[in-house]
Short mmCIF file of N, CA and C in Angstrom, two decimals:
data_model
loop_
_atom_site.label_atom_id
_atom_site.label_comp_id
_atom_site.label_asym_id
_atom_site.label_seq_id
_atom_site.Cartn_x
_atom_site.Cartn_y
_atom_site.Cartn_z
N MET A 1 80.00 91.02 94.50
CA MET A 1 79.24 91.53 95.63
C MET A 1 79.40 90.58 96.81
N LEU A 2 79.27 91.14 97.98
CA LEU A 2 79.38 90.35 99.20
C LEU A 2 78.00 90.02 99.75
N ASN A 3 77.86 88.82 100.25
CA ASN A 3 76.61 88.40 100.87
C ASN A 3 76.82 88.37 102.39
N VAL A 4 77.05 89.55 102.98
CA VAL A 4 77.24 89.69 104.42
C VAL A 4 76.38 90.85 104.90
N SER A 5 76.13 90.91 106.21
CA SER A 5 75.29 91.99 106.72
C SER A 5 76.03 93.32 106.66
N SER A 6 75.28 94.34 106.23
CA SER A 6 75.89 95.66 106.09
C SER A 6 74.85 96.74 106.34
N ILE A 7 75.36 97.94 106.59
CA ILE A 7 74.53 99.12 106.78
C ILE A 7 74.89 100.11 105.68
N PRO A 8 73.91 100.58 104.91
CA PRO A 8 74.22 101.61 103.90
C PRO A 8 74.73 102.88 104.59
N PHE A 9 75.74 103.50 104.00
CA PHE A 9 76.30 104.72 104.59
C PHE A 9 76.23 105.90 103.63
N PHE A 10 76.53 105.66 102.35
CA PHE A 10 76.56 106.76 101.37
C PHE A 10 76.30 106.20 99.99
N GLN A 11 75.46 106.91 99.23
CA GLN A 11 75.21 106.56 97.83
C GLN A 11 75.52 107.79 97.00
N GLY A 12 76.61 107.74 96.23
CA GLY A 12 76.98 108.85 95.38
C GLY A 12 76.74 108.52 93.92
N LYS A 13 77.21 109.40 93.04
CA LYS A 13 77.02 109.20 91.61
C LYS A 13 77.79 108.01 91.08
N ALA A 14 78.96 107.74 91.65
CA ALA A 14 79.80 106.64 91.15
C ALA A 14 80.24 105.69 92.26
N THR A 15 79.83 105.97 93.50
CA THR A 15 80.33 105.20 94.63
C THR A 15 79.22 104.90 95.62
N THR A 16 79.27 103.67 96.15
CA THR A 16 78.40 103.26 97.24
C THR A 16 79.30 102.86 98.41
N ILE A 17 78.99 103.39 99.58
CA ILE A 17 79.76 103.04 100.77
C ILE A 17 78.81 102.42 101.78
N SER A 18 79.23 101.29 102.34
CA SER A 18 78.46 100.64 103.39
C SER A 18 79.42 100.19 104.49
N ILE A 19 78.83 99.82 105.62
CA ILE A 19 79.61 99.32 106.74
C ILE A 19 79.31 97.83 106.86
N LEU A 20 80.36 97.01 106.82
CA LEU A 20 80.22 95.57 107.01
C LEU A 20 80.17 95.34 108.51
N THR A 21 78.99 95.08 109.03
CA THR A 21 78.76 95.09 110.47
C THR A 21 79.47 93.98 111.23
N GLU A 22 79.63 92.81 110.64
CA GLU A 22 80.28 91.70 111.35
C GLU A 22 81.73 92.00 111.70
N ILE A 23 82.41 92.76 110.83
CA ILE A 23 83.83 93.04 111.07
C ILE A 23 84.11 94.53 111.24
N ASN A 24 83.06 95.35 111.26
CA ASN A 24 83.19 96.80 111.41
C ASN A 24 84.20 97.37 110.42
N CYS A 25 83.92 97.15 109.16
CA CYS A 25 84.82 97.54 108.07
C CYS A 25 84.01 98.34 107.03
N ILE A 26 84.67 99.30 106.42
CA ILE A 26 84.05 100.08 105.36
C ILE A 26 84.15 99.30 104.05
N PHE A 27 83.08 99.31 103.27
CA PHE A 27 83.07 98.64 101.96
C PHE A 27 82.66 99.69 100.94
N CYS A 28 83.53 99.95 99.99
CA CYS A 28 83.34 101.03 99.03
C CYS A 28 83.37 100.45 97.61
N VAL A 29 82.28 100.60 96.87
CA VAL A 29 82.20 100.13 95.49
C VAL A 29 82.19 101.36 94.58
N THR A 30 83.15 101.41 93.66
CA THR A 30 83.28 102.55 92.76
C THR A 30 83.19 102.06 91.32
N LYS A 31 82.48 102.84 90.49
CA LYS A 31 82.31 102.49 89.08
C LYS A 31 82.65 103.68 88.21
N GLY A 32 83.33 103.41 87.10
CA GLY A 32 83.60 104.44 86.11
C GLY A 32 84.64 105.45 86.53
N PHE A 33 84.69 106.53 85.77
CA PHE A 33 85.61 107.64 86.05
C PHE A 33 84.90 108.63 86.95
N GLN A 34 85.62 109.14 87.92
CA GLN A 34 85.06 110.14 88.83
C GLN A 34 85.77 111.47 88.63
N PRO A 35 85.06 112.51 88.22
CA PRO A 35 85.67 113.84 88.20
C PRO A 35 86.13 114.18 89.61
N SER A 36 87.06 115.10 89.71
CA SER A 36 87.69 115.43 90.98
C SER A 36 86.70 115.69 92.11
N ALA A 37 85.69 116.50 91.88
CA ALA A 37 84.74 116.84 92.94
C ALA A 37 84.02 115.60 93.46
N ILE A 38 83.65 114.71 92.58
CA ILE A 38 82.95 113.48 92.99
C ILE A 38 83.91 112.53 93.69
N TYR A 39 85.13 112.40 93.15
CA TYR A 39 86.14 111.55 93.79
C TYR A 39 86.39 112.00 95.23
N ARG A 40 86.58 113.28 95.42
CA ARG A 40 86.90 113.80 96.75
C ARG A 40 85.70 113.74 97.70
N GLU A 41 84.50 113.93 97.15
CA GLU A 41 83.30 113.82 97.99
C GLU A 41 83.21 112.42 98.58
N GLN A 42 83.38 111.39 97.74
CA GLN A 42 83.25 110.03 98.26
C GLN A 42 84.41 109.69 99.19
N ALA A 43 85.61 110.22 98.93
CA ALA A 43 86.75 109.97 99.80
C ALA A 43 86.53 110.61 101.17
N LEU A 44 85.94 111.80 101.19
CA LEU A 44 85.62 112.45 102.47
C LEU A 44 84.54 111.67 103.22
N LYS A 45 83.62 111.06 102.48
CA LYS A 45 82.60 110.22 103.12
C LYS A 45 83.25 108.99 103.76
N GLN A 46 84.31 108.47 103.14
CA GLN A 46 85.05 107.36 103.76
C GLN A 46 85.61 107.80 105.11
N LEU A 47 86.17 109.02 105.15
CA LEU A 47 86.70 109.54 106.42
C LEU A 47 85.58 109.66 107.46
N ASP A 48 84.41 110.12 107.03
CA ASP A 48 83.26 110.20 107.94
C ASP A 48 82.92 108.81 108.50
N ALA A 49 82.98 107.80 107.64
CA ALA A 49 82.67 106.43 108.08
C ALA A 49 83.72 105.93 109.07
N PHE A 50 85.00 106.21 108.81
CA PHE A 50 86.04 105.84 109.77
C PHE A 50 85.74 106.45 111.13
N MET A 51 85.37 107.72 111.13
CA MET A 51 85.12 108.42 112.39
C MET A 51 83.86 107.89 113.08
N GLN A 52 82.79 107.78 112.33
CA GLN A 52 81.51 107.38 112.93
C GLN A 52 81.52 105.95 113.45
N TYR A 53 82.20 105.05 112.76
CA TYR A 53 82.15 103.63 113.13
C TYR A 53 83.43 103.13 113.78
N ASN A 54 84.39 104.02 113.99
CA ASN A 54 85.68 103.63 114.58
C ASN A 54 86.25 102.42 113.84
N ALA A 55 86.18 102.47 112.53
CA ALA A 55 86.65 101.36 111.69
C ALA A 55 88.17 101.44 111.53
N HIS A 56 88.77 100.30 111.30
CA HIS A 56 90.22 100.23 111.06
C HIS A 56 90.55 99.73 109.66
N GLY A 57 89.51 99.31 108.91
CA GLY A 57 89.76 98.76 107.59
C GLY A 57 88.75 99.22 106.56
N ILE A 58 89.19 99.13 105.31
CA ILE A 58 88.31 99.46 104.19
C ILE A 58 88.60 98.51 103.03
N ILE A 59 87.54 98.03 102.41
CA ILE A 59 87.64 97.23 101.20
C ILE A 59 87.13 98.10 100.07
N TRP A 60 87.99 98.32 99.07
CA TRP A 60 87.60 99.08 97.89
C TRP A 60 87.35 98.10 96.76
N ASP A 61 86.12 98.03 96.29
CA ASP A 61 85.79 97.21 95.12
C ASP A 61 85.90 98.13 93.91
N LEU A 62 87.02 98.05 93.23
CA LEU A 62 87.32 98.94 92.11
C LEU A 62 87.27 98.22 90.76
N ARG A 63 86.64 97.06 90.72
CA ARG A 63 86.62 96.28 89.47
C ARG A 63 86.11 97.08 88.28
N ASP A 64 85.12 97.95 88.51
CA ASP A 64 84.55 98.72 87.42
C ASP A 64 85.01 100.18 87.42
N ALA A 65 86.05 100.46 88.19
CA ALA A 65 86.59 101.83 88.25
C ALA A 65 87.54 102.08 87.10
N GLU A 66 87.70 103.34 86.78
CA GLU A 66 88.62 103.74 85.71
C GLU A 66 89.75 104.56 86.32
N VAL A 67 90.48 105.23 85.49
CA VAL A 67 91.67 105.97 85.91
C VAL A 67 91.34 107.03 86.97
N ILE A 68 92.30 107.26 87.88
CA ILE A 68 92.20 108.31 88.89
C ILE A 68 93.09 109.46 88.42
N ALA A 69 92.53 110.67 88.33
CA ALA A 69 93.28 111.83 87.85
C ALA A 69 94.52 112.06 88.72
N LYS A 70 95.59 112.52 88.12
CA LYS A 70 96.87 112.75 88.82
C LYS A 70 96.68 113.64 90.04
N GLU A 71 95.93 114.73 89.91
CA GLU A 71 95.74 115.63 91.06
C GLU A 71 94.98 114.94 92.19
N ASP A 72 94.10 114.00 91.87
CA ASP A 72 93.39 113.25 92.90
C ASP A 72 94.28 112.18 93.51
N GLN A 73 95.19 111.63 92.72
CA GLN A 73 96.18 110.71 93.29
C GLN A 73 97.01 111.44 94.34
N ASP A 74 97.50 112.62 93.99
CA ASP A 74 98.31 113.41 94.92
C ASP A 74 97.51 113.80 96.16
N TRP A 75 96.26 114.22 95.96
CA TRP A 75 95.39 114.60 97.07
C TRP A 75 95.17 113.42 98.01
N THR A 76 94.99 112.23 97.44
CA THR A 76 94.79 111.04 98.26
C THR A 76 95.98 110.80 99.18
N VAL A 77 97.17 110.91 98.63
CA VAL A 77 98.39 110.66 99.41
C VAL A 77 98.62 111.77 100.44
N ASN A 78 98.47 113.01 100.03
CA ASN A 78 98.85 114.15 100.88
C ASN A 78 97.76 114.64 101.82
N GLU A 79 96.50 114.45 101.46
CA GLU A 79 95.40 114.96 102.27
C GLU A 79 94.58 113.84 102.94
N TRP A 80 94.10 112.91 102.11
CA TRP A 80 93.22 111.85 102.64
C TRP A 80 93.97 110.92 103.57
N GLN A 81 95.13 110.45 103.12
CA GLN A 81 95.90 109.45 103.87
C GLN A 81 96.20 109.86 105.32
N PRO A 82 96.78 111.04 105.56
CA PRO A 82 97.07 111.40 106.95
C PRO A 82 95.81 111.48 107.82
N LYS A 83 94.72 111.97 107.24
CA LYS A 83 93.47 112.06 108.00
C LYS A 83 92.93 110.66 108.31
N ALA A 84 92.98 109.77 107.32
CA ALA A 84 92.50 108.40 107.53
C ALA A 84 93.32 107.69 108.60
N LEU A 85 94.63 107.85 108.55
CA LEU A 85 95.49 107.22 109.56
C LEU A 85 95.18 107.77 110.96
N ALA A 86 94.95 109.06 111.05
CA ALA A 86 94.61 109.68 112.34
C ALA A 86 93.29 109.14 112.89
N LEU A 87 92.40 108.71 111.99
CA LEU A 87 91.10 108.18 112.40
C LEU A 87 91.12 106.67 112.66
N GLY A 88 92.27 106.02 112.46
CA GLY A 88 92.37 104.60 112.77
C GLY A 88 92.55 103.66 111.59
N TYR A 89 92.60 104.18 110.39
CA TYR A 89 92.79 103.34 109.19
C TYR A 89 94.10 102.57 109.30
N ARG A 90 94.02 101.23 109.22
CA ARG A 90 95.21 100.38 109.31
C ARG A 90 95.25 99.25 108.27
N ARG A 91 94.11 98.91 107.69
CA ARG A 91 94.07 97.81 106.72
C ARG A 91 93.24 98.21 105.50
N GLY A 92 93.79 97.94 104.32
CA GLY A 92 93.10 98.22 103.08
C GLY A 92 93.14 97.01 102.17
N ALA A 93 92.01 96.67 101.59
CA ALA A 93 91.92 95.58 100.62
C ALA A 93 91.38 96.18 99.32
N ILE A 94 92.11 95.96 98.26
CA ILE A 94 91.73 96.53 96.97
C ILE A 94 91.36 95.41 96.01
N ILE A 95 90.13 95.44 95.52
CA ILE A 95 89.72 94.53 94.46
C ILE A 95 90.06 95.27 93.17
N VAL A 96 91.03 94.75 92.47
CA VAL A 96 91.71 95.43 91.37
C VAL A 96 90.77 95.73 90.21
N PRO A 97 90.90 96.94 89.64
CA PRO A 97 90.10 97.30 88.46
C PRO A 97 90.38 96.36 87.28
N GLU A 98 89.35 96.12 86.50
CA GLU A 98 89.53 95.32 85.29
C GLU A 98 90.15 96.16 84.18
N ASN A 99 89.92 97.47 84.22
CA ASN A 99 90.47 98.41 83.24
C ASN A 99 91.96 98.61 83.51
N VAL A 100 92.80 98.42 82.49
CA VAL A 100 94.25 98.50 82.67
C VAL A 100 94.70 99.88 83.15
N PHE A 101 94.05 100.94 82.68
CA PHE A 101 94.42 102.29 83.12
C PHE A 101 94.02 102.50 84.59
N GLY A 102 92.90 101.93 84.97
CA GLY A 102 92.49 101.96 86.37
C GLY A 102 93.49 101.21 87.24
N GLN A 103 93.94 100.05 86.76
CA GLN A 103 94.94 99.27 87.50
C GLN A 103 96.21 100.08 87.73
N LEU A 104 96.68 100.74 86.68
CA LEU A 104 97.92 101.51 86.78
C LEU A 104 97.78 102.67 87.76
N SER A 105 96.68 103.41 87.70
CA SER A 105 96.54 104.55 88.60
C SER A 105 96.34 104.10 90.05
N VAL A 106 95.59 103.03 90.28
CA VAL A 106 95.40 102.52 91.64
C VAL A 106 96.74 102.05 92.21
N LYS A 107 97.49 101.31 91.43
CA LYS A 107 98.78 100.82 91.93
C LYS A 107 99.76 101.96 92.19
N LYS A 108 99.68 103.02 91.39
CA LYS A 108 100.54 104.18 91.62
C LYS A 108 100.17 104.86 92.93
N VAL A 109 98.88 105.06 93.17
CA VAL A 109 98.43 105.68 94.42
C VAL A 109 98.86 104.84 95.61
N ILE A 110 98.63 103.55 95.55
CA ILE A 110 98.96 102.67 96.68
C ILE A 110 100.46 102.65 96.92
N SER A 111 101.24 102.66 95.88
CA SER A 111 102.69 102.73 96.04
C SER A 111 103.09 104.00 96.79
N GLN A 112 102.50 105.12 96.43
CA GLN A 112 102.79 106.38 97.11
C GLN A 112 102.27 106.36 98.54
N VAL A 113 101.10 105.80 98.76
CA VAL A 113 100.52 105.71 100.09
C VAL A 113 101.42 104.87 101.00
N GLN A 114 101.88 103.74 100.49
CA GLN A 114 102.72 102.87 101.30
C GLN A 114 104.05 103.52 101.64
N SER A 115 104.60 104.29 100.72
CA SER A 115 105.87 104.94 101.02
C SER A 115 105.70 106.15 101.93
N ALA A 116 104.49 106.70 102.00
CA ALA A 116 104.22 107.88 102.83
C ALA A 116 103.54 107.55 104.15
N LYS A 117 103.45 106.29 104.50
CA LYS A 117 102.67 105.92 105.68
C LYS A 117 103.31 106.31 107.00
N ALA A 118 104.50 106.80 106.97
CA ALA A 118 105.14 107.40 108.15
C ALA A 118 105.17 106.47 109.35
N GLY A 119 105.55 105.22 109.14
CA GLY A 119 105.73 104.31 110.25
C GLY A 119 104.45 103.73 110.83
N GLU A 120 103.32 104.07 110.28
CA GLU A 120 102.06 103.52 110.79
C GLU A 120 101.98 102.02 110.46
N ASP A 121 101.21 101.31 111.24
CA ASP A 121 100.99 99.88 111.01
C ASP A 121 99.91 99.75 109.93
N LEU A 122 100.29 100.03 108.69
CA LEU A 122 99.35 100.01 107.58
C LEU A 122 99.69 98.85 106.65
N GLU A 123 98.68 98.05 106.35
CA GLU A 123 98.84 96.92 105.44
C GLU A 123 97.78 97.02 104.36
N ILE A 124 98.21 96.92 103.10
CA ILE A 124 97.29 96.98 101.96
C ILE A 124 97.57 95.78 101.06
N GLN A 125 96.51 95.10 100.66
CA GLN A 125 96.64 93.92 99.81
C GLN A 125 95.70 94.05 98.61
N TYR A 126 96.07 93.39 97.52
CA TYR A 126 95.27 93.37 96.29
C TYR A 126 94.54 92.03 96.18
N PHE A 127 93.32 92.10 95.63
CA PHE A 127 92.50 90.90 95.45
C PHE A 127 91.77 90.96 94.12
N SER A 128 91.32 89.80 93.64
CA SER A 128 90.57 89.76 92.39
C SER A 128 89.06 89.65 92.64
N ASN A 129 88.66 89.39 93.89
CA ASN A 129 87.23 89.26 94.19
C ASN A 129 86.92 89.69 95.62
N ALA A 130 85.66 90.01 95.86
CA ALA A 130 85.22 90.51 97.16
C ALA A 130 85.29 89.47 98.27
N PRO A 131 84.89 88.22 98.05
CA PRO A 131 84.97 87.25 99.15
C PRO A 131 86.40 87.06 99.68
N ALA A 132 87.38 87.02 98.80
CA ALA A 132 88.78 86.86 99.25
C ALA A 132 89.22 88.09 100.04
N ALA A 133 88.85 89.28 99.58
CA ALA A 133 89.19 90.52 100.29
C ALA A 133 88.53 90.52 101.66
N TYR A 134 87.28 90.10 101.73
CA TYR A 134 86.55 90.06 102.99
C TYR A 134 87.21 89.11 103.98
N GLU A 135 87.55 87.92 103.53
CA GLU A 135 88.17 86.93 104.44
C GLU A 135 89.51 87.43 104.97
N TRP A 136 90.31 88.06 104.11
CA TRP A 136 91.58 88.62 104.56
C TRP A 136 91.33 89.72 105.60
N MET A 137 90.39 90.61 105.29
CA MET A 137 90.10 91.72 106.18
C MET A 137 89.57 91.22 107.51
N LYS A 138 88.72 90.23 107.49
CA LYS A 138 88.16 89.65 108.72
C LYS A 138 89.28 89.19 109.64
N THR A 139 90.25 88.48 109.08
CA THR A 139 91.39 88.01 109.86
C THR A 139 92.24 89.17 110.37
N GLU A 140 92.49 90.13 109.50
CA GLU A 140 93.34 91.28 109.86
C GLU A 140 92.72 92.14 110.95
N LEU A 141 91.41 92.37 110.86
CA LEU A 141 90.75 93.25 111.81
C LEU A 141 90.49 92.59 113.17
N ALA A 142 90.66 91.29 113.26
CA ALA A 142 90.46 90.60 114.53
C ALA A 142 91.40 91.14 115.61
N VAL A 143 92.57 91.62 115.22
CA VAL A 143 93.52 92.15 116.21
C VAL A 143 93.05 93.49 116.79
N PHE A 144 92.12 94.17 116.12
CA PHE A 144 91.62 95.45 116.60
C PHE A 144 90.33 95.33 117.38
N ALA A 145 89.76 94.12 117.41
CA ALA A 145 88.46 93.91 118.08
C ALA A 145 88.56 94.02 119.58
#
């Protein structure tokens, strides 16, 4: 968990989304397996946060997340990604799942996202803890301030 100022944005069944106010970044904590409807609901809430806060970065704390269904992986790349980029998404920090199947599905999605970024200035990094992800994001988002 991060000990920084934040504003709650969304509380779902498996996901909490907040805005890290000091760096204007989305912080998303996900736990367990998310059925498709729940996965997509929280992903759409991320898009709402990008729009509402004009954010350029998101930190996903996926330490307790499990596998992402194949159809949701594809949806993320083909539907979520272009919308997020259009809203200003440029930096992503992923706190890697502890579950090996979660690790594999997250890395597969990110690999597809990076290859489909269509020339956008998109940078995504992996981290083992929230403070390291926050410090990287703080530095990265300074160029957008």
